[in-house]
Short mmCIF file of C-alpha atoms in Angstrom, two decimals:
data_model
loop_
_atom_site.label_atom_id
_atom_site.label_comp_id
_atom_site.label_asym_id
_atom_site.label_seq_id
_atom_site.Cartn_x
_atom_site.Cartn_y
_atom_site.Cartn_z
CA MET A 196 -18.26 15.08 18.72
CA SER A 197 -21.49 15.38 16.82
CA ASP A 198 -22.81 12.68 14.53
CA PRO A 199 -20.61 12.49 11.39
CA ASP A 200 -23.63 12.29 9.07
CA GLN A 201 -24.88 15.50 10.66
CA ARG A 202 -21.41 17.05 10.37
CA VAL A 203 -21.49 16.34 6.63
CA THR A 204 -24.69 18.36 6.40
CA GLU A 205 -23.32 21.17 8.59
CA LEU A 206 -20.21 21.38 6.42
CA GLY A 207 -22.33 21.50 3.26
CA LEU A 208 -20.50 18.55 1.70
CA VAL A 209 -21.98 16.89 -1.35
CA VAL A 210 -21.34 13.19 -0.79
CA PRO A 211 -21.86 11.13 -3.95
CA ASP A 212 -24.25 8.21 -4.06
CA TYR A 213 -22.19 5.16 -5.05
CA SER A 214 -25.00 2.63 -5.26
CA ASP A 215 -23.75 2.31 -8.87
CA PRO A 216 -19.96 2.53 -8.31
CA PRO A 217 -17.77 3.88 -11.10
CA TYR A 218 -15.09 1.19 -11.18
CA GLY A 219 -16.30 -1.34 -13.70
CA ARG A 220 -17.53 1.24 -16.14
CA ARG A 221 -14.58 3.53 -16.21
CA TYR A 222 -11.47 2.01 -14.66
CA GLY A 223 -11.61 -1.75 -15.22
CA VAL A 224 -13.04 -4.65 -13.29
CA MET A 225 -12.83 -4.14 -9.56
CA LYS A 226 -15.11 -3.84 -6.59
CA ALA A 227 -15.60 -0.79 -4.44
CA TYR A 228 -14.89 -2.42 -1.07
CA HIS A 229 -14.11 -5.56 0.86
CA ARG A 230 -15.06 -6.29 4.46
CA SER A 231 -13.00 -8.55 6.67
CA GLY A 232 -14.14 -8.65 10.28
CA ARG A 233 -14.37 -5.05 11.43
CA LEU A 234 -12.08 -3.80 8.66
CA LEU A 235 -13.52 -2.17 5.57
CA MET A 236 -11.03 -1.84 2.70
CA LEU A 237 -11.79 0.55 -0.16
CA SER A 238 -10.57 0.69 -3.74
CA GLY A 239 -8.58 3.64 -4.98
CA ILE A 240 -10.75 6.74 -5.28
CA THR A 241 -10.02 9.93 -7.19
CA PRO A 242 -11.47 13.44 -6.99
CA GLU A 243 -14.02 12.80 -9.73
CA ASP A 244 -17.71 13.46 -9.41
CA ARG A 245 -20.36 11.02 -10.67
CA ALA A 246 -20.27 12.61 -14.13
CA GLY A 247 -16.51 11.96 -14.37
CA VAL A 248 -15.64 15.63 -13.93
CA LYS A 249 -12.23 15.84 -12.24
CA VAL A 250 -11.07 18.35 -9.65
CA PHE A 251 -7.84 19.91 -10.96
CA PRO A 252 -6.46 17.06 -13.09
CA GLY A 253 -2.79 17.14 -14.03
CA ILE A 254 0.49 17.33 -12.17
CA VAL A 255 1.11 19.16 -8.90
CA GLY A 256 4.21 21.28 -9.34
CA ALA A 257 3.76 21.41 -13.10
CA GLY A 258 0.46 23.17 -13.76
CA VAL A 259 -1.53 22.23 -10.66
CA THR A 260 -0.82 24.30 -7.53
CA VAL A 261 -0.51 23.05 -3.97
CA GLU A 262 -3.84 24.70 -3.11
CA GLN A 263 -5.53 22.98 -6.06
CA GLY A 264 -3.98 19.66 -5.05
CA TYR A 265 -5.25 20.16 -1.51
CA ALA A 266 -8.76 20.78 -2.91
CA ALA A 267 -8.49 17.62 -5.01
CA ALA A 268 -7.43 15.59 -1.96
CA ARG A 269 -10.38 16.98 -0.02
CA ALA A 270 -12.75 16.04 -2.86
CA ALA A 271 -11.37 12.49 -2.95
CA ALA A 272 -11.89 12.20 0.81
CA VAL A 273 -15.52 13.32 0.36
CA ASN A 274 -15.84 10.50 -2.18
CA VAL A 275 -14.47 8.11 0.46
CA LEU A 276 -17.43 9.13 2.62
CA GLY A 277 -19.70 8.05 -0.24
CA LEU A 278 -17.96 4.68 -0.48
CA ILE A 279 -18.31 4.16 3.28
CA ARG A 280 -22.04 4.88 3.11
CA TYR A 281 -22.37 2.53 0.14
CA ALA A 282 -20.56 -0.22 2.06
CA VAL A 283 -22.04 0.10 5.54
CA GLY A 284 -24.96 2.51 5.25
CA SER A 285 -23.95 5.28 7.62
CA LEU A 286 -20.87 7.19 8.72
CA GLN A 287 -21.92 6.44 12.29
CA GLU A 288 -20.66 2.90 11.68
CA VAL A 289 -17.09 4.22 11.55
CA THR A 290 -15.02 3.74 14.70
CA ALA A 291 -11.67 4.65 13.11
CA ILE A 292 -10.16 5.75 9.83
CA VAL A 293 -7.42 3.13 10.18
CA ASN A 294 -5.14 3.98 7.29
CA THR A 295 -4.91 6.22 4.26
CA GLN A 296 -2.40 5.99 1.43
CA CYS A 297 -2.38 9.23 -0.50
CA TYR A 298 -0.90 9.43 -3.98
CA VAL A 299 -0.12 12.76 -5.59
CA ALA A 300 0.93 13.09 -9.24
CA VAL A 301 3.95 15.38 -9.01
CA GLY A 302 6.52 16.96 -11.28
CA GLY A 303 8.93 19.83 -11.56
CA GLY A 304 10.79 18.84 -8.41
CA PHE A 305 7.76 19.23 -6.15
CA THR A 306 8.27 17.44 -2.81
CA ASP A 307 5.68 18.89 -0.39
CA VAL A 308 3.44 15.87 -0.84
CA ASN A 309 2.07 16.24 2.68
CA LEU A 310 0.71 19.72 1.94
CA VAL A 311 -1.53 18.11 -0.68
CA SER A 312 -2.56 14.98 1.22
CA ASN A 313 -3.50 17.17 4.19
CA GLY A 314 -6.64 17.97 2.20
CA ALA A 315 -7.87 14.45 2.89
CA ALA A 316 -6.59 14.27 6.47
CA ASP A 317 -8.21 17.58 7.42
CA LEU A 318 -11.58 16.55 5.92
CA PHE A 319 -11.67 13.35 7.98
CA MET A 320 -10.89 15.33 11.13
CA GLU A 321 -13.69 17.81 10.36
CA VAL A 322 -16.22 15.03 9.80
CA PHE A 323 -15.22 12.40 12.38
CA GLY A 324 -13.21 14.43 14.91
CA ASP A 325 -10.30 13.15 16.97
CA PRO A 326 -9.39 10.31 17.35
CA VAL A 327 -11.87 8.59 14.96
CA GLY A 328 -10.85 10.72 11.97
CA ARG A 329 -7.11 10.63 12.65
CA SER A 330 -5.58 7.85 10.54
CA THR A 331 -2.20 6.30 10.06
CA SER A 332 -1.05 7.63 6.72
CA ILE A 333 1.57 7.97 4.06
CA GLY A 334 1.75 10.50 1.23
CA LEU A 335 3.60 9.64 -1.94
CA GLY A 336 4.58 11.70 -4.97
CA ILE A 337 4.29 9.60 -8.11
CA SER A 338 4.40 9.99 -11.87
CA ALA A 339 0.84 9.35 -13.01
CA LEU A 340 -2.64 8.37 -11.87
CA SER A 341 -5.37 6.86 -14.02
CA GLY A 342 -7.35 9.41 -15.99
CA ASN A 343 -4.73 12.12 -15.40
CA ASN A 344 -6.07 12.75 -11.89
CA CYS A 345 -3.67 14.67 -9.64
CA PHE A 346 -4.69 12.72 -6.53
CA GLU A 347 -5.91 9.25 -5.58
CA MET A 348 -6.22 7.54 -2.23
CA ILE A 349 -7.05 4.25 -0.63
CA ALA A 350 -8.53 4.00 2.84
CA THR A 351 -9.02 1.25 5.38
CA VAL A 352 -11.79 1.88 7.89
CA GLU A 353 -12.77 0.17 11.14
CA THR A 354 -16.49 -0.37 11.61
CA ARG A 355 -18.62 -0.82 14.71
CA SER A 356 -19.84 -4.25 13.70
CA ALA A 357 -18.04 -7.11 11.97
CA ALA A 358 -19.02 -8.23 8.47
CA MET B 955 17.78 -15.63 18.71
CA SER B 956 18.57 -13.24 21.48
CA ASP B 957 16.10 -10.69 22.79
CA PRO B 958 15.57 -7.94 20.13
CA ASP B 959 15.79 -5.15 22.70
CA GLN B 960 19.17 -6.57 23.72
CA ARG B 961 20.18 -6.88 20.05
CA VAL B 962 19.46 -3.18 19.59
CA THR B 963 21.93 -2.45 22.37
CA GLU B 964 24.53 -4.88 21.00
CA LEU B 965 24.23 -3.28 17.55
CA GLY B 966 24.66 0.18 19.07
CA LEU B 967 21.47 1.46 17.46
CA VAL B 968 20.03 4.77 18.63
CA VAL B 969 16.28 4.17 18.65
CA PRO B 970 14.30 7.41 18.93
CA ASP B 971 11.77 7.96 21.68
CA TYR B 972 8.43 8.65 19.96
CA SER B 973 6.36 9.38 23.06
CA ASP B 974 5.81 12.71 21.24
CA PRO B 975 5.47 11.51 17.62
CA PRO B 976 6.45 13.88 14.80
CA TYR B 977 3.38 13.54 12.59
CA GLY B 978 1.04 16.28 13.71
CA ARG B 979 3.74 18.85 14.10
CA ARG B 980 5.57 18.36 10.87
CA TYR B 981 3.62 16.35 8.33
CA GLY B 982 -0.08 16.99 8.96
CA VAL B 983 -2.72 15.39 11.11
CA MET B 984 -2.21 11.67 11.46
CA LYS B 985 -1.56 9.13 14.16
CA ALA B 986 1.56 7.03 14.56
CA TYR B 987 -0.14 3.63 14.67
CA HIS B 988 -3.34 1.65 14.73
CA ARG B 989 -3.90 -1.72 16.37
CA SER B 990 -6.43 -4.22 15.09
CA GLY B 991 -6.33 -7.57 16.82
CA ARG B 992 -2.72 -8.72 16.71
CA LEU B 993 -1.85 -6.40 13.82
CA LEU B 994 -0.05 -3.14 14.44
CA MET B 995 -0.12 -0.76 11.47
CA LEU B 996 2.32 2.16 11.37
CA SER B 997 2.26 5.47 9.54
CA GLY B 998 4.87 6.29 6.95
CA ILE B 999 8.26 6.89 8.54
CA THR B 1000 11.28 8.61 7.03
CA PRO B 1001 14.99 8.59 7.94
CA GLU B 1002 14.71 11.72 10.06
CA ASP B 1003 15.91 12.03 13.62
CA ARG B 1004 13.88 13.78 16.35
CA ALA B 1005 15.43 17.13 15.43
CA GLY B 1006 14.23 16.75 11.83
CA VAL B 1007 17.72 16.09 10.49
CA LYS B 1008 17.43 13.85 7.42
CA VAL B 1009 19.75 11.04 6.36
CA PHE B 1010 20.81 11.77 2.77
CA PRO B 1011 17.76 13.67 1.49
CA GLY B 1012 17.27 13.97 -2.27
CA ILE B 1013 16.99 11.60 -5.19
CA VAL B 1014 18.71 8.22 -5.49
CA GLY B 1015 20.33 8.08 -8.91
CA ALA B 1016 20.50 11.86 -9.13
CA GLY B 1017 22.74 13.02 -6.30
CA VAL B 1018 22.13 10.34 -3.69
CA THR B 1019 24.11 7.10 -4.15
CA VAL B 1020 22.85 3.55 -3.65
CA GLU B 1021 24.99 3.24 -0.52
CA GLN B 1022 23.53 6.46 0.89
CA GLY B 1023 20.01 5.27 0.03
CA TYR B 1024 20.72 1.99 1.83
CA ALA B 1025 21.85 3.95 4.90
CA ALA B 1026 18.67 6.04 4.76
CA ALA B 1027 16.54 2.90 4.55
CA ARG B 1028 18.37 1.46 7.55
CA ALA B 1029 17.78 4.68 9.50
CA ALA B 1030 14.06 4.61 8.68
CA ALA B 1031 13.88 1.00 9.88
CA VAL B 1032 15.52 2.03 13.16
CA ASN B 1033 12.77 4.65 13.47
CA VAL B 1034 10.22 1.85 12.94
CA LEU B 1035 11.69 0.20 16.05
CA GLY B 1036 10.95 3.43 17.92
CA LEU B 1037 7.36 3.44 16.70
CA ILE B 1038 6.93 -0.20 17.76
CA ARG B 1039 8.20 0.59 21.26
CA TYR B 1040 5.90 3.62 21.42
CA ALA B 1041 2.92 1.48 20.39
CA VAL B 1042 3.48 -1.72 22.39
CA GLY B 1043 6.31 -0.96 24.82
CA SER B 1044 8.91 -3.54 23.82
CA LEU B 1045 10.33 -5.18 20.71
CA GLN B 1046 9.77 -8.50 22.47
CA GLU B 1047 6.08 -8.05 21.68
CA VAL B 1048 6.84 -8.55 17.97
CA THR B 1049 6.07 -12.02 16.57
CA ALA B 1050 6.46 -11.03 12.90
CA ILE B 1051 7.29 -8.08 10.71
CA VAL B 1052 4.29 -8.84 8.49
CA ASN B 1053 4.77 -6.39 5.66
CA THR B 1054 6.93 -3.48 4.58
CA GLN B 1055 6.30 -1.11 1.69
CA CYS B 1056 9.50 0.72 0.84
CA TYR B 1057 9.43 3.88 -1.23
CA VAL B 1058 12.60 5.28 -2.76
CA ALA B 1059 12.73 8.69 -4.45
CA VAL B 1060 14.55 7.92 -7.70
CA GLY B 1061 15.70 9.69 -10.84
CA GLY B 1062 18.18 9.48 -13.67
CA GLY B 1063 16.94 6.10 -14.79
CA PHE B 1064 17.80 4.36 -11.51
CA THR B 1065 15.97 1.03 -11.16
CA ASP B 1066 17.80 -0.95 -8.44
CA VAL B 1067 15.17 -0.06 -5.88
CA ASN B 1068 15.76 -3.31 -4.01
CA LEU B 1069 19.41 -2.39 -3.34
CA VAL B 1070 18.14 0.59 -1.35
CA SER B 1071 15.21 -1.05 0.45
CA ASN B 1072 17.55 -3.87 1.53
CA GLY B 1073 18.80 -1.39 4.13
CA ALA B 1074 15.51 -1.79 5.99
CA ALA B 1075 15.17 -5.54 5.37
CA ASP B 1076 18.69 -6.25 6.62
CA LEU B 1077 18.16 -4.20 9.79
CA PHE B 1078 15.04 -6.14 10.72
CA MET B 1079 16.88 -9.43 10.20
CA GLU B 1080 19.76 -8.23 12.42
CA VAL B 1081 17.39 -7.20 15.21
CA PHE B 1082 14.65 -9.86 15.06
CA GLY B 1083 16.38 -12.74 13.24
CA ASP B 1084 14.68 -15.22 10.94
CA PRO B 1085 11.75 -15.71 10.55
CA VAL B 1086 10.40 -12.89 12.81
CA GLY B 1087 12.35 -10.17 11.00
CA ARG B 1088 11.69 -11.47 7.49
CA SER B 1089 8.70 -9.60 6.05
CA THR B 1090 6.65 -9.67 2.92
CA SER B 1091 7.76 -6.60 1.03
CA ILE B 1092 7.68 -4.43 -2.04
CA GLY B 1093 10.13 -1.72 -3.08
CA LEU B 1094 8.97 1.12 -5.30
CA GLY B 1095 10.84 3.89 -7.08
CA ILE B 1096 8.79 7.08 -7.01
CA SER B 1097 9.11 10.77 -7.82
CA ALA B 1098 9.02 12.50 -4.46
CA LEU B 1099 8.60 11.97 -0.74
CA SER B 1100 7.49 14.59 1.78
CA GLY B 1101 10.29 16.82 2.99
CA ASN B 1102 12.58 15.76 0.14
CA ASN B 1103 13.44 12.51 1.94
CA CYS B 1104 14.99 9.85 -0.30
CA PHE B 1105 13.24 6.99 1.52
CA GLU B 1106 10.02 6.32 3.39
CA MET B 1107 8.40 3.11 4.53
CA ILE B 1108 5.28 1.73 6.12
CA ALA B 1109 5.28 -1.42 8.18
CA THR B 1110 2.65 -3.79 9.52
CA VAL B 1111 3.71 -5.81 12.54
CA GLU B 1112 2.18 -8.82 14.31
CA THR B 1113 2.22 -8.62 18.09
CA ARG B 1114 2.12 -11.30 20.76
CA SER B 1115 -1.09 -10.03 22.30
CA ALA B 1116 -4.19 -8.59 20.67
CA ALA B 1117 -5.18 -4.96 21.21
CA MET C 419 -18.05 -21.18 -11.74
CA SER C 420 -15.75 -24.07 -12.42
CA ASP C 421 -12.86 -24.99 -10.16
CA PRO C 422 -10.10 -22.33 -10.49
CA ASP C 423 -7.33 -24.96 -10.70
CA GLN C 424 -9.24 -26.51 -13.62
CA ARG C 425 -9.74 -23.05 -15.16
CA VAL C 426 -5.97 -22.55 -15.11
CA THR C 427 -5.60 -25.72 -17.14
CA GLU C 428 -8.41 -24.75 -19.54
CA LEU C 429 -6.80 -21.35 -20.08
CA GLY C 430 -3.44 -22.98 -20.76
CA LEU C 431 -1.70 -20.88 -18.12
CA VAL C 432 1.79 -21.85 -17.01
CA VAL C 433 1.77 -21.23 -13.27
CA PRO C 434 5.26 -21.23 -11.78
CA ASP C 435 6.23 -23.52 -8.93
CA TYR C 436 7.40 -21.27 -6.09
CA SER C 437 8.48 -23.98 -3.66
CA ASP C 438 11.82 -22.15 -3.93
CA PRO C 439 10.65 -18.50 -4.07
CA PRO C 440 12.84 -15.96 -5.85
CA TYR C 441 12.96 -13.25 -3.19
CA GLY C 442 16.04 -13.99 -1.12
CA ARG C 443 18.18 -14.89 -4.09
CA ARG C 444 17.39 -12.01 -6.35
CA TYR C 445 15.70 -9.14 -4.57
CA GLY C 446 16.90 -9.16 -0.96
CA VAL C 447 15.71 -10.79 2.21
CA MET C 448 11.96 -11.16 2.34
CA LYS C 449 9.37 -13.87 2.56
CA ALA C 450 6.82 -14.75 -0.09
CA TYR C 451 3.71 -14.50 2.09
CA HIS C 452 2.25 -13.98 5.54
CA ARG C 453 -0.99 -15.43 6.85
CA SER C 454 -3.09 -13.69 9.49
CA GLY C 455 -6.40 -15.35 10.18
CA ARG C 456 -8.09 -15.82 6.83
CA LEU C 457 -5.94 -13.17 5.14
CA LEU C 458 -3.00 -14.15 2.99
CA MET C 459 -0.64 -11.28 2.19
CA LEU C 460 1.85 -11.64 -0.65
CA SER C 461 5.12 -9.90 -1.39
CA GLY C 462 5.52 -7.81 -4.50
CA ILE C 463 5.63 -9.96 -7.61
CA THR C 464 6.84 -9.02 -11.08
CA PRO C 465 6.25 -10.54 -14.53
CA GLU C 466 9.41 -12.65 -14.37
CA ASP C 467 9.55 -16.36 -14.98
CA ARG C 468 11.60 -18.72 -12.79
CA ALA C 469 14.69 -18.16 -14.97
CA GLY C 470 14.47 -14.40 -14.34
CA VAL C 471 13.28 -13.66 -17.89
CA LYS C 472 11.09 -10.54 -17.79
CA VAL C 473 7.96 -9.83 -19.80
CA PHE C 474 8.48 -6.49 -21.55
CA PRO C 475 10.83 -4.74 -19.09
CA GLY C 476 11.16 -0.97 -19.32
CA ILE C 477 8.84 1.99 -19.16
CA VAL C 478 5.23 2.08 -20.39
CA GLY C 479 4.84 5.17 -22.54
CA ALA C 480 8.55 5.29 -23.31
CA GLY C 481 9.37 2.10 -25.19
CA VAL C 482 6.82 -0.33 -23.74
CA THR C 483 3.31 -0.14 -25.24
CA VAL C 484 0.00 -0.36 -23.40
CA GLU C 485 -0.60 -3.81 -24.91
CA GLN C 486 2.81 -5.00 -23.72
CA GLY C 487 2.18 -3.56 -20.28
CA TYR C 488 -1.17 -5.37 -20.17
CA ALA C 489 0.62 -8.63 -21.04
CA ALA C 490 3.17 -7.98 -18.28
CA ALA C 491 0.39 -7.36 -15.75
CA ARG C 492 -1.31 -10.60 -16.81
CA ALA C 493 1.99 -12.49 -16.39
CA ALA C 494 2.48 -11.03 -12.89
CA ALA C 495 -1.06 -12.12 -11.97
CA VAL C 496 -0.27 -15.65 -13.17
CA ASN C 497 2.74 -15.53 -10.83
CA VAL C 498 0.37 -14.53 -8.01
CA LEU C 499 -1.46 -17.81 -8.66
CA GLY C 500 1.85 -19.59 -8.12
CA LEU C 501 2.39 -17.77 -4.81
CA ILE C 502 -1.13 -18.67 -3.67
CA ARG C 503 -0.52 -22.35 -4.43
CA TYR C 504 2.83 -22.18 -2.63
CA ALA C 505 1.15 -20.62 0.42
CA VAL C 506 -2.07 -22.63 0.71
CA GLY C 507 -1.76 -25.52 -1.76
CA SER C 508 -4.69 -24.92 -4.07
CA LEU C 509 -6.56 -22.07 -5.73
CA GLN C 510 -9.74 -23.64 -4.39
CA GLU C 511 -8.74 -22.24 -0.99
CA VAL C 512 -9.38 -18.70 -2.29
CA THR C 513 -12.69 -17.13 -1.26
CA ALA C 514 -11.79 -13.61 -2.41
CA ILE C 515 -9.02 -11.63 -4.04
CA VAL C 516 -9.33 -8.92 -1.40
CA ASN C 517 -7.00 -6.26 -2.72
CA THR C 518 -4.46 -5.61 -5.44
CA GLN C 519 -2.05 -2.72 -5.68
CA CYS C 520 -0.73 -2.46 -9.21
CA TYR C 521 2.41 -0.46 -9.98
CA VAL C 522 3.29 0.49 -13.54
CA ALA C 523 6.63 2.05 -14.47
CA VAL C 524 5.57 4.97 -16.68
CA GLY C 525 7.13 7.81 -18.60
CA GLY C 526 6.53 10.19 -21.47
CA GLY C 527 3.35 11.57 -19.91
CA PHE C 528 1.54 8.22 -19.95
CA THR C 529 -1.48 8.27 -17.61
CA ASP C 530 -3.71 5.31 -18.63
CA VAL C 531 -2.41 3.22 -15.75
CA ASN C 532 -5.69 1.33 -15.52
CA LEU C 533 -5.35 0.03 -19.10
CA VAL C 534 -2.19 -1.75 -17.97
CA SER C 535 -3.35 -3.01 -14.57
CA ASN C 536 -6.47 -4.41 -16.23
CA GLY C 537 -4.20 -7.25 -17.38
CA ALA C 538 -4.08 -8.51 -13.80
CA ALA C 539 -7.73 -7.77 -13.01
CA ASP C 540 -8.97 -9.58 -16.12
CA LEU C 541 -6.84 -12.65 -15.37
CA PHE C 542 -8.28 -13.00 -11.87
CA MET C 543 -11.81 -12.74 -13.27
CA GLU C 544 -11.05 -15.45 -15.87
CA VAL C 545 -9.65 -17.79 -13.23
CA PHE C 546 -11.87 -17.14 -10.20
CA GLY C 547 -14.98 -15.59 -11.74
CA ASP C 548 -17.21 -12.99 -10.13
CA PRO C 549 -17.23 -12.09 -7.25
CA VAL C 550 -14.25 -14.15 -5.98
CA GLY C 551 -11.85 -12.73 -8.60
CA ARG C 552 -13.05 -9.14 -8.36
CA SER C 553 -10.77 -7.25 -5.97
CA THR C 554 -10.54 -3.81 -4.51
CA SER C 555 -7.69 -2.21 -6.38
CA ILE C 556 -5.55 0.78 -7.15
CA GLY C 557 -3.25 1.34 -10.12
CA LEU C 558 -0.29 3.67 -9.80
CA GLY C 559 2.15 5.07 -12.35
CA ILE C 560 5.61 5.27 -10.81
CA SER C 561 9.19 5.95 -11.84
CA ALA C 562 10.96 2.62 -11.42
CA LEU C 563 10.53 -0.98 -10.30
CA SER C 564 13.31 -3.32 -9.19
CA GLY C 565 15.09 -5.02 -12.07
CA ASN C 566 13.66 -2.58 -14.61
CA ASN C 567 10.33 -4.44 -14.64
CA CYS C 568 7.45 -2.45 -16.13
CA PHE C 569 4.91 -3.89 -13.68
CA GLU C 570 4.76 -5.17 -10.13
CA MET C 571 1.83 -5.95 -7.87
CA ILE C 572 0.96 -6.96 -4.35
CA ALA C 573 -2.15 -8.93 -3.52
CA THR C 574 -4.08 -9.75 -0.38
CA VAL C 575 -6.22 -12.88 -0.59
CA GLU C 576 -8.94 -14.30 1.66
CA THR C 577 -8.73 -18.03 2.24
CA ARG C 578 -11.35 -20.59 3.20
CA SER C 579 -9.61 -21.59 6.39
CA ALA C 580 -7.71 -19.49 8.92
CA ALA C 581 -3.98 -19.91 9.42
#
């Protein structure tokens, strides 16, 4: 597998700079990450860019399509890359995407939650390859996410060195 | 407390063999488990057997009864036993069920989420006894789970030896 | 920052005594906490007092207001303080609120989940100050919580000494 930072460039991904993370300003007092040994735990991250523009906000199954939800999940996963860089400097520090919890705002009887959360899972595989990018995971269809986002995720990452 | 593997036999439980886990095939790219020190983290697991047959799919409070939801939760917990064996070989490796997050697909104003998730909690107590089988836990009533399952759970387990 | 136990007194908070935790009695078999190294993991906790009286039960956006939800989240966070004392004796043992997952029962199209979960985040900042009280976090709007509570949270805490 090639270097994940190089893969980001090859894939043409625009990874946000989180040196000024959005949490305090927009979504209440929290911190972007916590390190405990080799585990890096991230706060919930949505598919919003640094200007607060959201990728397909709303409800999957009631206005937002599966394809749009997948795109939103992919965008949130790209934001996770930004949080990882903010926390540990480089994607090369990642030895495993340990766990992802993927939340999809759903309605209208929509149950194919996994078809949306795959947008995040596939992005991590493209960037980190197998097995580093293959996480334990759960996808959950819920009522509402802050700011009317259609997708939000948390990730736990294993890093090469301990904090 | 007797040996948990022996308890499984005494209880007549059919624990699935996950040497070929269902995740990639059916629910997107993910891995079944991650080990970090003595912690074993599992992916979300539903009450589906190896053929994909679901235990009481649908919505608790809107078609699925509390008793059926309890049975689904118990079935998912039996599947957790299969994941533990797949990851570490034997249930005797378990020193604690650290945490369970239990998700119940609910509707119709149903709020007794705990009466459903008890199906998983009770199973772990029957197999591992107290205190090994007694976990920290939360039960959550949500809109939808992948594949229209009425229950899904994640579990974190402490093992005798470190990875 | 002053001593967090002293801050609790200054703030006039009534922190419940959990030497007899509510879980087994009311919400099924579980334990209040698990310690793994320096991490303390807590079970889901609602804004209920020791007599089972709930702070603004129901659905935020459909009967319960944002302000009431905020008050419920603050009450649940006060209960977390009680669980921490039960587990490790004193709030002075806390070196970081590592993570909080905040669940809000929502309806009627309500999406400002963060305005509710801020009730917990703000309380931790008042008691522990920055950065100890600033956690990684996610807020989620879901269908139902056990006992018709409008809020429930889980917290992971880092302690001074290892278990």
